[in-house]
Amino acid sequence: MIRLHLAFFLIIMGFSAAQGSPEKPGIGMNLAAVVDYTTEQPFMDVFKTASPWISQREGADWGQGGPLALTPEGWIASLEPGQYAETILFSADRSYPAGEYLLLYEGEGEVAFRFSNAVVVNSEPGRLVVNVTPADNGIFLQIVTTNPENPIRNIRFLMPGTEQLFNPIFLERLAPFSTLRFMDWMATNHSPISTWEERPQVTDATYMLRGVPVEVMVTLANTLRADAWFNMPHQATDDYVRSFATYVRDHLDPALRVYIEYSNETWNGAFSQAGYVMEQGNRLNLAGDDAFLAGLRFHSQRAVEMFGIWEDVFGGTERLVRVLASQAGNAWTGEQVASWQNAYEHADALAIAPYFSCDDPGSLATADAVAALTVDELLDRQMANVQPEGCAHQMVVDNLEVARRFGLQLVAYEGGQHLAGYGGAENNETLTALFIEANRHPRMGEIYLEYLRMWQASGGGLFLHFNDATIPSKFGSWGALETIGQENAPKYEALLTFLNEAQ
């Protein structure tokens, strides 16, 4: 059993509210994306992770109901004759709790559920009691009719239990960790946000569309007394950065630190921010014809500009950790980011993602050969990666040398295993099954412990696992937990064991 009550965990870890986060060991956690299929289930109000509205029409194919009229907050303003709107509250993984949910709303109209595993047992205007049974078809909510003069809005779908913002189990599972990285909560990758007016709002119907508001992230950090790691959108204006920093200064517990990072993996061509930084670097002629280097330099330059705004708002750097990020597998990128215009003089940390599956088992070229391995053979290879002279150890050593040369801490913005197919190998079902089995194997916990001990012994600082809870799939087994309520989770247990060792 690995579930611990929040207060009990804080006591045994020697941590009290008066002490603040510096008393915790340097292990943090990335939060999973806020999506309808999340198994993180952070909010008691499930509607905050609901899918965007799906337009339906009687007699039409799925999702072919035509354009929907929405309010600025994302509620259905009106419906055409024969049209109705639908949203996914839970998808088909059965990880959500059974029991009586409370559906609250304002306005006039008719709501319904698509499937029989959500049954309305009591109904009155604005308030429905719904008996939910987990099933493979998930939970789909429909707005069948709505009054355009008083449309259905402010829908809340509350899980069984107390009416509070955060799911107590979610809080319990995050309680051990010193720092929360909000990259995915902020929908950082491919972010279209540039101005403060475009930011997510607490009143948004769902946080899946634009990300989680800063107000909610700060509340979570305060609740858990965890340091907060924020990723500024790659197109954010100075006004956006200043307004964001001002809110954090005024509302985050002053005992907590703030990590600031410009976007996420701007060197990674899978994300639109990579194209943006190269475009901006080329526009400023930062590296001649070398677009990749121009992108690194623009990243560095813009990060320092943003650091300056945060420093001005906070009146110094005492509570700030200014993070320059680079590519773990290529320490040269860290050199470029840190050295450009002496950026290291304005930063505190060099951040990498030292995943230990660095023997590249997920490539298309090796997929068939790797898929033929036994789970023990695969895990033997991963253990070798974290041993002295293994690729993960060498990656840490190489980047630590760069960080020390520039007087920076070496931290891990992400880390853990990286067993995932790509480039077509993700469609190899045998490979996917092997990777999932390896992640569930008790030996994966042993490898995690060896890996974290190696990181610490090598001189690495704060380490943030990626991520807290995600269902495994062909795209990876990223979660320390598969569901927020999972028991017997080798990766999560290893993180707790390492935390106890660090005391």
Short mmCIF file of C-alpha atoms in Angstrom, two decimals:
data_model
loop_
_atom_site.label_atom_id
_atom_site.label_comp_id
_atom_site.label_asym_id
_atom_site.label_seq_id
_atom_site.Cartn_x
_atom_site.Cartn_y
_atom_site.Cartn_z
CA MET A 1 0.00 0.00 0.00
CA ILE A 2 1.39 3.39 -0.93
CA ARG A 3 -1.49 5.72 -0.08
CA LEU A 4 -0.74 8.06 2.80
CA HIS A 5 -2.98 10.70 4.30
CA LEU A 6 -1.60 14.17 3.56
CA ALA A 7 -1.14 15.27 7.18
CA PHE A 8 0.47 11.98 8.17
CA PHE A 9 2.93 12.14 5.28
CA LEU A 10 3.96 15.68 6.20
CA ILE A 11 4.60 14.56 9.78
CA ILE A 12 6.77 11.58 8.92
CA MET A 13 8.74 13.64 6.42
CA GLY A 14 9.57 16.17 9.14
CA PHE A 15 7.71 18.93 7.31
CA SER A 16 5.27 21.44 8.69
CA ALA A 17 3.46 24.40 7.21
CA ALA A 18 5.70 26.74 9.18
CA GLN A 19 8.83 25.24 7.65
CA GLY A 20 8.05 25.86 3.98
CA SER A 21 9.29 23.99 0.91
CA PRO A 22 13.07 24.40 1.43
CA GLU A 23 12.85 21.58 4.03
CA LYS A 24 11.73 19.11 1.38
CA PRO A 25 14.21 17.06 -0.66
CA GLY A 26 14.91 18.21 -4.20
CA ILE A 27 12.43 16.01 -6.04
CA GLY A 28 9.57 17.67 -7.88
CA MET A 29 6.82 16.64 -10.24
CA ASN A 30 5.50 17.68 -13.62
CA LEU A 31 1.72 17.79 -13.71
CA ALA A 32 -0.08 15.97 -16.51
CA ALA A 33 -2.04 17.78 -19.20
CA VAL A 34 -5.55 18.91 -18.32
CA VAL A 35 -7.65 16.88 -20.77
CA ASP A 36 -10.89 14.92 -20.66
CA TYR A 37 -8.98 11.63 -20.64
CA THR A 38 -6.75 12.61 -17.73
CA THR A 39 -6.25 10.07 -14.96
CA GLU A 40 -4.70 12.79 -12.78
CA GLN A 41 -8.25 13.96 -11.91
CA PRO A 42 -7.04 17.08 -10.11
CA PHE A 43 -10.37 18.85 -9.60
CA MET A 44 -13.47 17.84 -7.71
CA ASP A 45 -15.37 19.67 -10.43
CA VAL A 46 -14.89 17.31 -13.35
CA PHE A 47 -16.15 19.91 -15.81
CA LYS A 48 -12.84 21.76 -15.50
CA THR A 49 -11.18 18.92 -17.44
CA ALA A 50 -14.07 18.37 -19.88
CA SER A 51 -13.49 18.29 -23.62
CA PRO A 52 -14.42 21.24 -25.82
CA TRP A 53 -18.04 21.12 -26.94
CA ILE A 54 -18.80 18.70 -29.75
CA SER A 55 -21.47 19.92 -32.15
CA GLN A 56 -24.13 17.29 -32.90
CA ARG A 57 -27.28 17.28 -34.97
CA GLU A 58 -30.14 14.85 -35.20
CA GLY A 59 -29.58 12.57 -38.20
CA ALA A 60 -26.02 13.85 -38.85
CA ASP A 61 -22.71 12.05 -38.45
CA TRP A 62 -20.75 12.36 -35.20
CA GLY A 63 -19.48 15.88 -34.64
CA GLN A 64 -21.21 17.28 -37.71
CA GLY A 65 -23.74 19.52 -36.02
CA GLY A 66 -22.44 22.75 -37.52
CA PRO A 67 -20.89 25.78 -35.80
CA LEU A 68 -21.82 26.30 -32.16
CA ALA A 69 -22.67 29.70 -30.68
CA LEU A 70 -20.54 30.11 -27.55
CA THR A 71 -20.26 32.71 -24.81
CA PRO A 72 -16.80 34.23 -24.16
CA GLU A 73 -16.38 31.76 -21.30
CA GLY A 74 -17.13 28.80 -23.56
CA TRP A 75 -20.74 28.01 -22.61
CA ILE A 76 -23.42 27.25 -25.20
CA ALA A 77 -25.13 30.56 -25.96
CA SER A 78 -27.85 29.11 -28.22
CA LEU A 79 -28.67 26.08 -30.35
CA GLU A 80 -30.18 25.82 -33.82
CA PRO A 81 -33.25 23.62 -34.38
CA GLY A 82 -32.17 19.97 -34.29
CA GLN A 83 -28.72 20.87 -32.96
CA TYR A 84 -27.35 19.81 -29.58
CA ALA A 85 -23.97 20.05 -27.85
CA GLU A 86 -21.99 17.33 -26.15
CA THR A 87 -18.86 17.14 -24.01
CA ILE A 88 -16.75 14.28 -22.70
CA LEU A 89 -16.41 14.35 -18.92
CA PHE A 90 -14.61 11.04 -18.52
CA SER A 91 -13.24 8.84 -21.26
CA ALA A 92 -13.14 5.08 -21.38
CA ASP A 93 -10.47 4.07 -18.86
CA ARG A 94 -12.73 3.29 -15.84
CA SER A 95 -10.35 5.19 -13.52
CA TYR A 96 -12.97 7.63 -12.29
CA PRO A 97 -14.78 6.93 -9.01
CA ALA A 98 -18.24 5.45 -8.79
CA GLY A 99 -20.96 7.03 -6.73
CA GLU A 100 -23.37 9.95 -6.63
CA TYR A 101 -22.16 13.04 -8.47
CA LEU A 102 -23.81 16.43 -8.16
CA LEU A 103 -24.52 18.36 -11.37
CA LEU A 104 -25.10 22.07 -10.76
CA TYR A 105 -25.80 24.75 -13.35
CA GLU A 106 -27.39 28.12 -13.93
CA GLY A 107 -29.82 28.99 -16.69
CA GLU A 108 -32.69 27.20 -18.39
CA GLY A 109 -32.69 24.20 -20.67
CA GLU A 110 -32.35 20.44 -20.77
CA VAL A 111 -29.26 18.41 -19.98
CA ALA A 112 -28.86 14.67 -20.47
CA PHE A 113 -26.27 11.90 -20.47
CA ARG A 114 -25.51 9.78 -23.54
CA PHE A 115 -24.92 6.46 -21.79
CA SER A 116 -26.80 4.50 -19.14
CA ASN A 117 -23.85 4.39 -16.73
CA ALA A 118 -24.76 7.96 -15.69
CA VAL A 119 -28.31 7.89 -14.29
CA VAL A 120 -30.14 10.94 -12.94
CA VAL A 121 -31.69 9.85 -9.64
CA ASN A 122 -32.95 13.24 -8.50
CA SER A 123 -33.71 16.31 -10.58
CA GLU A 124 -34.73 19.88 -9.96
CA PRO A 125 -33.90 23.06 -11.88
CA GLY A 126 -30.18 23.72 -11.70
CA ARG A 127 -29.43 20.63 -9.64
CA LEU A 128 -29.21 16.95 -10.59
CA VAL A 129 -27.98 14.00 -8.56
CA VAL A 130 -26.33 11.49 -10.91
CA ASN A 131 -25.43 7.90 -10.09
CA VAL A 132 -22.20 7.09 -11.98
CA THR A 133 -20.84 3.61 -12.67
CA PRO A 134 -17.41 3.44 -14.35
CA ALA A 135 -17.67 1.81 -17.77
CA ASP A 136 -15.71 1.54 -20.99
CA ASN A 137 -17.85 4.13 -22.73
CA GLY A 138 -17.03 6.95 -20.29
CA ILE A 139 -19.37 9.81 -19.35
CA PHE A 140 -20.80 12.13 -22.03
CA LEU A 141 -22.93 15.15 -21.05
CA GLN A 142 -25.35 16.73 -23.52
CA ILE A 143 -27.08 20.09 -23.66
CA VAL A 144 -30.24 19.22 -25.55
CA THR A 145 -31.92 22.62 -25.34
CA THR A 146 -30.94 25.99 -23.87
CA ASN A 147 -32.76 29.30 -23.49
CA PRO A 148 -30.81 31.97 -25.44
CA GLU A 149 -32.12 34.60 -23.00
CA ASN A 150 -30.88 32.58 -20.02
CA PRO A 151 -28.56 29.88 -21.37
CA ILE A 152 -27.27 26.94 -19.36
CA ARG A 153 -23.92 27.99 -17.92
CA ASN A 154 -21.57 27.59 -14.96
CA ILE A 155 -21.94 23.82 -15.09
CA ARG A 156 -20.22 21.95 -12.28
CA PHE A 157 -20.04 18.17 -12.13
CA LEU A 158 -18.80 17.35 -8.65
CA MET A 159 -17.24 14.03 -7.72
CA PRO A 160 -18.51 12.29 -4.58
CA GLY A 161 -17.08 13.85 -1.45
CA THR A 162 -16.49 17.33 -0.17
CA GLU A 163 -17.12 20.39 -2.33
CA GLN A 164 -13.60 21.76 -2.66
CA LEU A 165 -11.33 22.79 -5.51
CA PHE A 166 -8.82 19.94 -5.55
CA ASN A 167 -9.33 16.19 -5.39
CA PRO A 168 -7.96 15.07 -1.97
CA ILE A 169 -6.30 12.00 -3.52
CA PHE A 170 -4.54 14.24 -6.05
CA LEU A 171 -3.24 16.40 -3.19
CA GLU A 172 -2.18 13.35 -1.24
CA ARG A 173 -0.13 11.96 -4.10
CA LEU A 174 1.62 15.29 -4.75
CA ALA A 175 2.30 16.10 -1.09
CA PRO A 176 5.80 14.55 -0.99
CA PHE A 177 7.25 16.68 -3.78
CA SER A 178 9.05 19.98 -3.30
CA THR A 179 8.27 21.61 -6.65
CA LEU A 180 5.44 21.52 -9.19
CA ARG A 181 6.16 22.22 -12.84
CA PHE A 182 3.08 23.57 -14.57
CA MET A 183 4.26 23.21 -18.17
CA ASP A 184 1.41 20.99 -19.33
CA TRP A 185 -1.14 22.72 -17.10
CA MET A 186 -0.23 25.93 -18.93
CA ALA A 187 -0.63 24.21 -22.34
CA THR A 188 2.86 25.51 -23.09
CA ASN A 189 3.59 23.48 -26.21
CA HIS A 190 2.15 25.16 -29.32
CA SER A 191 0.70 27.93 -27.12
CA PRO A 192 -1.07 30.62 -29.18
CA ILE A 193 -1.17 33.03 -26.22
CA SER A 194 0.71 36.30 -26.46
CA THR A 195 -1.31 38.94 -24.56
CA TRP A 196 -2.57 39.01 -20.98
CA GLU A 197 -6.13 39.34 -22.28
CA GLU A 198 -5.79 35.93 -23.97
CA ARG A 199 -4.82 34.14 -20.75
CA PRO A 200 -6.95 31.35 -19.25
CA GLN A 201 -9.63 32.66 -16.89
CA VAL A 202 -11.05 31.07 -13.75
CA THR A 203 -14.49 31.46 -15.34
CA ASP A 204 -13.56 29.41 -18.43
CA ALA A 205 -15.99 26.55 -18.94
CA THR A 206 -13.14 24.05 -19.17
CA TYR A 207 -9.40 24.37 -18.69
CA MET A 208 -8.70 21.93 -21.53
CA LEU A 209 -8.87 24.65 -24.20
CA ARG A 210 -6.44 27.30 -22.94
CA GLY A 211 -4.84 25.77 -19.88
CA VAL A 212 -5.19 26.32 -16.14
CA PRO A 213 -5.42 29.91 -14.85
CA VAL A 214 -2.55 31.30 -12.80
CA GLU A 215 -4.99 31.78 -9.92
CA VAL A 216 -5.56 28.02 -9.70
CA MET A 217 -1.88 27.10 -10.07
CA VAL A 218 -0.90 29.49 -7.29
CA THR A 219 -3.66 28.09 -5.08
CA LEU A 220 -2.33 24.57 -5.60
CA ALA A 221 1.24 25.60 -4.78
CA ASN A 222 0.04 27.37 -1.64
CA THR A 223 -2.11 24.41 -0.62
CA LEU A 224 0.81 21.97 -0.88
CA ARG A 225 3.45 24.53 0.09
CA ALA A 226 5.40 23.56 -3.00
CA ASP A 227 7.65 25.77 -5.07
CA ALA A 228 6.08 26.72 -8.41
CA TRP A 229 7.73 26.30 -11.82
CA PHE A 230 6.09 28.39 -14.55
CA ASN A 231 6.70 28.28 -18.32
CA MET A 232 6.16 31.60 -20.06
CA PRO A 233 4.45 31.21 -23.49
CA HIS A 234 6.95 31.62 -26.32
CA GLN A 235 5.00 34.54 -27.83
CA ALA A 236 4.19 36.24 -24.52
CA THR A 237 4.47 40.02 -24.54
CA ASP A 238 6.34 41.92 -21.85
CA ASP A 239 2.97 43.01 -20.47
CA TYR A 240 1.86 39.37 -20.18
CA VAL A 241 5.05 38.47 -18.32
CA ARG A 242 4.77 41.47 -15.99
CA SER A 243 1.11 40.83 -15.24
CA PHE A 244 1.74 37.14 -14.58
CA ALA A 245 4.70 37.89 -12.33
CA THR A 246 2.71 40.53 -10.45
CA TYR A 247 -0.08 38.09 -9.67
CA VAL A 248 2.43 35.50 -8.45
CA ARG A 249 4.23 38.06 -6.29
CA ASP A 250 0.99 39.20 -4.69
CA HIS A 251 -0.60 35.78 -4.11
CA LEU A 252 2.03 33.03 -3.83
CA ASP A 253 3.10 32.27 -0.27
CA PRO A 254 6.25 34.38 0.25
CA ALA A 255 8.02 31.34 1.75
CA LEU A 256 7.88 29.63 -1.66
CA ARG A 257 10.25 29.99 -4.57
CA VAL A 258 9.38 30.60 -8.21
CA TYR A 259 11.15 28.85 -11.09
CA ILE A 260 10.88 30.73 -14.40
CA GLU A 261 11.46 29.05 -17.77
CA TYR A 262 10.95 30.41 -21.27
CA SER A 263 8.51 28.07 -23.05
CA ASN A 264 9.47 24.38 -23.22
CA GLU A 265 12.05 22.57 -25.35
CA THR A 266 12.36 25.31 -27.95
CA TRP A 267 15.04 23.17 -29.60
CA ASN A 268 12.49 20.36 -30.22
CA GLY A 269 11.12 20.47 -33.76
CA ALA A 270 7.99 18.60 -32.66
CA PHE A 271 6.72 21.83 -31.08
CA SER A 272 5.73 25.04 -32.87
CA GLN A 273 7.82 27.11 -30.46
CA ALA A 274 10.94 25.62 -32.10
CA GLY A 275 9.97 27.14 -35.42
CA TYR A 276 9.14 30.41 -33.72
CA VAL A 277 12.52 30.85 -32.01
CA MET A 278 14.37 30.01 -35.22
CA GLU A 279 12.24 32.47 -37.15
CA GLN A 280 12.89 35.19 -34.58
CA GLY A 281 16.58 34.37 -34.40
CA ASN A 282 16.87 34.57 -38.17
CA ARG A 283 14.94 37.84 -38.23
CA LEU A 284 17.46 39.31 -35.81
CA ASN A 285 20.36 37.71 -37.72
CA LEU A 286 21.69 36.06 -34.57
CA ALA A 287 23.63 33.25 -36.31
CA GLY A 288 23.90 33.88 -40.04
CA ASP A 289 22.55 30.89 -41.96
CA ASP A 290 22.48 28.57 -38.93
CA ALA A 291 18.77 28.58 -38.04
CA PHE A 292 19.14 26.09 -35.17
CA LEU A 293 21.85 28.16 -33.48
CA ALA A 294 19.83 31.32 -34.13
CA GLY A 295 16.92 29.66 -32.30
CA LEU A 296 19.10 28.77 -29.31
CA ARG A 297 20.38 32.30 -29.12
CA PHE A 298 16.93 33.83 -29.38
CA HIS A 299 15.74 31.48 -26.63
CA SER A 300 18.60 32.67 -24.43
CA GLN A 301 18.03 36.33 -25.25
CA ARG A 302 14.28 36.26 -24.67
CA ALA A 303 14.67 34.24 -21.46
CA VAL A 304 16.99 36.87 -20.01
CA GLU A 305 14.56 39.63 -20.99
CA MET A 306 11.78 37.77 -19.16
CA PHE A 307 14.01 37.19 -16.13
CA GLY A 308 14.57 40.92 -15.97
CA ILE A 309 10.84 41.60 -15.82
CA TRP A 310 10.36 39.08 -12.99
CA GLU A 311 13.31 40.59 -11.11
CA ASP A 312 11.81 44.05 -11.45
CA VAL A 313 8.40 42.88 -10.23
CA PHE A 314 9.86 40.92 -7.29
CA GLY A 315 12.39 43.60 -6.41
CA GLY A 316 15.33 41.22 -6.79
CA THR A 317 16.17 37.57 -7.27
CA GLU A 318 15.92 36.18 -3.73
CA ARG A 319 12.76 34.12 -4.39
CA LEU A 320 13.44 33.48 -8.07
CA VAL A 321 15.21 30.60 -9.80
CA ARG A 322 15.93 31.73 -13.35
CA VAL A 323 16.15 28.67 -15.58
CA LEU A 324 17.95 28.32 -18.91
CA ALA A 325 16.91 25.06 -20.56
CA SER A 326 18.84 22.96 -23.07
CA GLN A 327 18.90 19.56 -24.74
CA ALA A 328 20.21 16.85 -22.41
CA GLY A 329 21.63 14.68 -25.19
CA ASN A 330 23.62 17.56 -26.66
CA ALA A 331 25.54 19.50 -24.02
CA TRP A 332 26.69 21.92 -26.74
CA THR A 333 23.20 23.44 -26.69
CA GLY A 334 23.67 24.31 -23.02
CA GLU A 335 26.95 26.04 -23.85
CA GLN A 336 25.26 28.15 -26.51
CA VAL A 337 22.29 29.12 -24.37
CA ALA A 338 24.40 29.97 -21.31
CA SER A 339 27.14 31.86 -23.13
CA TRP A 340 25.09 33.98 -25.56
CA GLN A 341 25.41 37.59 -24.46
CA ASN A 342 26.61 36.25 -21.09
CA ALA A 343 23.14 34.94 -20.26
CA TYR A 344 24.61 32.86 -17.42
CA GLU A 345 25.17 36.07 -15.47
CA HIS A 346 21.40 36.54 -15.32
CA ALA A 347 20.44 32.91 -14.59
CA ASP A 348 20.59 30.47 -11.69
CA ALA A 349 20.15 27.05 -13.26
CA LEU A 350 20.76 25.05 -16.41
CA ALA A 351 17.89 22.60 -16.90
CA ILE A 352 17.94 19.37 -18.90
CA ALA A 353 15.72 16.30 -19.32
CA PRO A 354 18.10 13.38 -18.61
CA TYR A 355 15.76 10.50 -19.49
CA PHE A 356 17.57 7.21 -19.00
CA SER A 357 16.19 5.31 -22.03
CA CYS A 358 19.01 6.91 -23.98
CA ASP A 359 19.95 3.75 -25.88
CA ASP A 360 17.04 4.77 -28.15
CA PRO A 361 14.96 1.58 -27.97
CA GLY A 362 11.93 3.24 -29.55
CA SER A 363 13.35 4.02 -32.98
CA LEU A 364 11.80 2.54 -36.10
CA ALA A 365 15.15 1.06 -37.16
CA THR A 366 15.45 -1.04 -34.00
CA ALA A 367 11.78 -1.64 -33.18
CA ASP A 368 11.59 -5.26 -34.31
CA ALA A 369 14.82 -6.23 -32.56
CA VAL A 370 13.81 -4.52 -29.32
CA ALA A 371 10.31 -6.01 -29.48
CA ALA A 372 11.92 -9.48 -29.53
CA LEU A 373 13.59 -8.87 -26.15
CA THR A 374 12.23 -10.26 -22.91
CA VAL A 375 11.19 -7.70 -20.32
CA ASP A 376 14.24 -8.63 -18.21
CA GLU A 377 16.57 -8.12 -21.17
CA LEU A 378 15.07 -4.70 -21.80
CA LEU A 379 15.36 -3.76 -18.13
CA ASP A 380 18.96 -5.01 -18.03
CA ARG A 381 19.75 -2.49 -20.77
CA GLN A 382 18.05 0.31 -18.87
CA MET A 383 19.93 -0.50 -15.67
CA ALA A 384 23.18 -0.38 -17.64
CA ASN A 385 22.26 3.11 -18.85
CA VAL A 386 22.24 4.52 -15.31
CA GLN A 387 25.47 2.82 -14.21
CA PRO A 388 28.87 4.57 -14.40
CA GLU A 389 29.81 5.04 -18.05
CA GLY A 390 26.22 4.34 -19.10
CA CYS A 391 24.63 6.81 -21.48
CA ALA A 392 22.42 8.45 -18.84
CA HIS A 393 25.36 8.88 -16.48
CA GLN A 394 27.51 10.34 -19.24
CA MET A 395 24.73 12.72 -20.22
CA VAL A 396 24.57 14.06 -16.66
CA VAL A 397 28.36 14.37 -16.44
CA ASP A 398 28.59 16.26 -19.74
CA ASN A 399 25.90 18.74 -18.80
CA LEU A 400 27.18 19.16 -15.27
CA GLU A 401 30.53 20.23 -16.67
CA VAL A 402 28.79 22.95 -18.70
CA ALA A 403 26.70 24.11 -15.75
CA ARG A 404 29.70 24.34 -13.44
CA ARG A 405 31.75 26.20 -16.02
CA PHE A 406 29.11 28.92 -16.02
CA GLY A 407 28.43 28.85 -12.29
CA LEU A 408 24.91 27.40 -12.66
CA GLN A 409 23.04 24.66 -10.83
CA LEU A 410 22.20 21.62 -12.96
CA VAL A 411 18.52 20.72 -12.57
CA ALA A 412 16.20 18.34 -14.40
CA TYR A 413 13.04 19.94 -15.75
CA GLU A 414 11.89 16.45 -16.72
CA GLY A 415 13.23 12.97 -16.22
CA GLY A 416 12.54 9.30 -15.75
CA GLN A 417 12.20 6.51 -18.28
CA HIS A 418 11.50 7.25 -21.96
CA LEU A 419 10.32 3.91 -23.35
CA ALA A 420 8.18 5.05 -26.28
CA GLY A 421 8.12 4.27 -29.95
CA TYR A 422 8.34 7.07 -32.49
CA GLY A 423 8.66 7.64 -36.23
CA GLY A 424 6.23 4.79 -36.89
CA ALA A 425 7.55 2.41 -34.21
CA GLU A 426 4.72 3.52 -31.92
CA ASN A 427 2.44 1.38 -34.10
CA ASN A 428 4.39 -1.79 -33.30
CA GLU A 429 1.97 -3.39 -30.85
CA THR A 430 4.51 -5.91 -29.55
CA LEU A 431 6.95 -3.11 -28.78
CA THR A 432 4.28 -1.07 -27.02
CA ALA A 433 3.20 -4.06 -24.91
CA LEU A 434 6.83 -4.69 -23.92
CA PHE A 435 7.37 -1.08 -22.90
CA ILE A 436 4.22 -1.03 -20.79
CA GLU A 437 5.14 -4.33 -19.12
CA ALA A 438 8.61 -2.95 -18.32
CA ASN A 439 7.12 0.15 -16.71
CA ARG A 440 4.89 -2.00 -14.51
CA HIS A 441 7.67 -4.39 -13.51
CA PRO A 442 9.08 -4.15 -9.96
CA ARG A 443 12.57 -3.88 -11.44
CA MET A 444 11.65 -0.51 -12.95
CA GLY A 445 11.48 0.82 -9.40
CA GLU A 446 14.98 -0.55 -8.73
CA ILE A 447 16.29 1.20 -11.85
CA TYR A 448 14.64 4.45 -10.77
CA LEU A 449 16.40 4.29 -7.41
CA GLU A 450 19.77 3.64 -9.05
CA TYR A 451 19.10 6.46 -11.50
CA LEU A 452 18.16 9.01 -8.84
CA ARG A 453 21.13 8.04 -6.68
CA MET A 454 23.39 8.48 -9.71
CA TRP A 455 21.89 11.91 -10.40
CA GLN A 456 22.43 13.00 -6.82
CA ALA A 457 25.93 11.54 -6.51
CA SER A 458 26.99 13.17 -9.78
CA GLY A 459 26.02 16.60 -8.46
CA GLY A 460 22.58 17.10 -9.97
CA GLY A 461 20.18 19.40 -8.12
CA LEU A 462 16.40 19.56 -8.23
CA PHE A 463 14.90 16.69 -10.25
CA LEU A 464 11.35 16.82 -11.60
CA HIS A 465 9.77 13.58 -12.74
CA PHE A 466 7.61 13.54 -15.87
CA ASN A 467 4.79 13.19 -14.88
CA ASP A 468 2.44 12.35 -12.01
CA ALA A 469 -0.38 10.28 -13.54
CA THR A 470 -1.01 9.14 -17.13
CA ILE A 471 -2.49 6.01 -18.68
CA PRO A 472 0.19 4.13 -20.68
CA SER A 473 -0.28 3.96 -24.43
CA LYS A 474 1.71 3.59 -27.61
CA PHE A 475 2.89 7.17 -27.02
CA GLY A 476 4.59 6.31 -23.74
CA SER A 477 4.18 5.36 -20.08
CA TRP A 478 5.00 8.72 -18.59
CA GLY A 479 3.15 8.67 -15.31
CA ALA A 480 4.74 7.71 -12.02
CA LEU A 481 1.18 6.49 -11.54
CA GLU A 482 -1.16 5.19 -14.21
CA THR A 483 -4.13 6.60 -12.32
CA ILE A 484 -4.10 8.95 -9.36
CA GLY A 485 -5.56 6.21 -7.16
CA GLN A 486 -3.24 3.41 -8.28
CA GLU A 487 -1.68 1.11 -5.70
CA ASN A 488 1.52 -0.92 -6.18
CA ALA A 489 3.20 1.53 -8.59
CA PRO A 490 6.96 0.78 -8.84
CA LYS A 491 8.01 4.20 -10.15
CA TYR A 492 6.03 6.20 -7.59
CA GLU A 493 7.20 3.94 -4.78
CA ALA A 494 10.81 4.44 -5.88
CA LEU A 495 10.39 8.21 -5.76
CA LEU A 496 9.08 7.96 -2.19
CA THR A 497 11.91 5.64 -1.18
CA PHE A 498 14.47 8.06 -2.57
CA LEU A 499 12.80 10.92 -0.71
CA ASN A 500 13.10 8.97 2.55
CA GLU A 501 16.77 8.27 1.83
CA ALA A 502 17.36 11.98 1.27
CA GLN A 503 16.23 12.89 4.79
#
